Short mmCIF file of C-alpha atoms in Angstrom, two decimals:
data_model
loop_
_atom_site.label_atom_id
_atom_site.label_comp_id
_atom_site.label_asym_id
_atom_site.label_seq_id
_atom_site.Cartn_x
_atom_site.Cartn_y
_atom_site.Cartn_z
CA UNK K 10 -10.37 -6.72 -9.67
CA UNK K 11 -12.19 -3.39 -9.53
CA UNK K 12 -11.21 -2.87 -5.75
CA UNK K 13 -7.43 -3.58 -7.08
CA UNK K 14 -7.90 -1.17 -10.06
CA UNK K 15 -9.09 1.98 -7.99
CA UNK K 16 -6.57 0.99 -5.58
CA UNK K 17 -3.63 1.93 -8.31
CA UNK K 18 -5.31 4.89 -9.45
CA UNK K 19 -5.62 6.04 -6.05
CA UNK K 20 -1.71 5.16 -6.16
CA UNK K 21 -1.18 7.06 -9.05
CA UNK K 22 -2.79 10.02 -8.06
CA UNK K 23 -0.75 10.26 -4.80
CA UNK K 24 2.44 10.27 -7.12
CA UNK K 25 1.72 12.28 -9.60
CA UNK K 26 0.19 14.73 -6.41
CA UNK K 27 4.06 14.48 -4.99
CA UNK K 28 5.35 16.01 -7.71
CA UNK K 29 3.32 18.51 -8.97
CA UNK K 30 3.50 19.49 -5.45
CA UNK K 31 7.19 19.43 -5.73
CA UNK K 32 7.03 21.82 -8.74
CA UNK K 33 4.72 24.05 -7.20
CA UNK K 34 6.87 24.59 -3.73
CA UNK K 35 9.76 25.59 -6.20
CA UNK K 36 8.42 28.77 -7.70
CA UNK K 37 10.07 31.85 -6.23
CA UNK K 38 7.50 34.22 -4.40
CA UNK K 39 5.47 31.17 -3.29
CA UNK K 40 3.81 32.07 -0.10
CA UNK K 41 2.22 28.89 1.08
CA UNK K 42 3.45 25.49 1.12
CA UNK K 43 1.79 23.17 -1.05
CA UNK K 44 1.16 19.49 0.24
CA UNK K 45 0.33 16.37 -2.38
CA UNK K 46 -2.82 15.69 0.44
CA UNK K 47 -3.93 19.28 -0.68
CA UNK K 48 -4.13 18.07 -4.07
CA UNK K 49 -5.26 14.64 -4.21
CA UNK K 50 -7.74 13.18 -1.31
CA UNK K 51 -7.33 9.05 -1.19
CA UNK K 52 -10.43 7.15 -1.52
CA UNK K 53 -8.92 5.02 0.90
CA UNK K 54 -8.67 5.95 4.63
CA UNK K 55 -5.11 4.30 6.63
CA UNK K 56 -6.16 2.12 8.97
CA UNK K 57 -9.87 1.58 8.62
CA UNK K 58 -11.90 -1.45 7.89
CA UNK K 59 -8.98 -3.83 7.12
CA UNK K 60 -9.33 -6.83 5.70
CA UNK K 61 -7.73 -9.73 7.37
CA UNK K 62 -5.67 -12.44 5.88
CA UNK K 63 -8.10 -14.93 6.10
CA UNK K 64 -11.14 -13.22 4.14
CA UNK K 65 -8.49 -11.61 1.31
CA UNK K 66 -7.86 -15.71 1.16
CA UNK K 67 -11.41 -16.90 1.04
CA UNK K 68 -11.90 -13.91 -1.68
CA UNK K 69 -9.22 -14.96 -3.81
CA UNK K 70 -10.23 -18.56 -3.93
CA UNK K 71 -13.24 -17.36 -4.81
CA UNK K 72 -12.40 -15.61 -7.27
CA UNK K 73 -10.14 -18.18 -8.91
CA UNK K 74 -13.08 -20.91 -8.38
CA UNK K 75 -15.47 -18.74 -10.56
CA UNK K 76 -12.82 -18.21 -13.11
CA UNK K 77 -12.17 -21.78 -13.80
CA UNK K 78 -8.98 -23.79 -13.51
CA UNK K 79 -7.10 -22.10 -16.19
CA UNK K 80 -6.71 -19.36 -13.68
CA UNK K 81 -4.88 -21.11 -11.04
CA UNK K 82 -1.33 -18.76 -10.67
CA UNK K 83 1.86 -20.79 -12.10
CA UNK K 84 4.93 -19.72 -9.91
CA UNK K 85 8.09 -19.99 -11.42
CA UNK K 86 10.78 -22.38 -10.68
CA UNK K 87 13.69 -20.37 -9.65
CA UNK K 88 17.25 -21.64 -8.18
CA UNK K 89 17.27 -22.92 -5.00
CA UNK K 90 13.01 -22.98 -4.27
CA UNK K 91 10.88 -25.73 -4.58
#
């Protein structure tokens, strides 16, 4: 849950970094272009330390396990899927 939370601050950092960079590189006189990458550094690097399928499994059945059966995820019945 924590690794989920910094990963959509980290998202909203990296849009709200797209357009203030947006506003910036629309002032007249501006010399240098502004990137959102200049503004906002990710926590999280592309590409490194993956996590496969099968441990983001085994951590979400853990997780569920610890949290009891209430927590078990109820999909929706919807037209056409069983």
């Amino acid at each position: 849950m924590i690794e989920a939370d910094a990963w959509r601050y980290d998202r909203w950092g990296r849009t709200l970094a797209a357009f203030v960079a947006s506003l910036i590189n629309t002032r007249p006189g501006w010399r240098r272009r502004v990137r959102p990458r200049d503004l906002w550094r990710s926590r999280f690097q592309a590409g490194a330390a993956s996590v496969s399928r099968e441990e983001r499994q085994r951590r979400f059945e853990e997780a569920v396990r610890l949290m009891g059966p209430q927590a078990i995820p109820v999909r929706p019945r919807r037209k056409g899927v069983e």
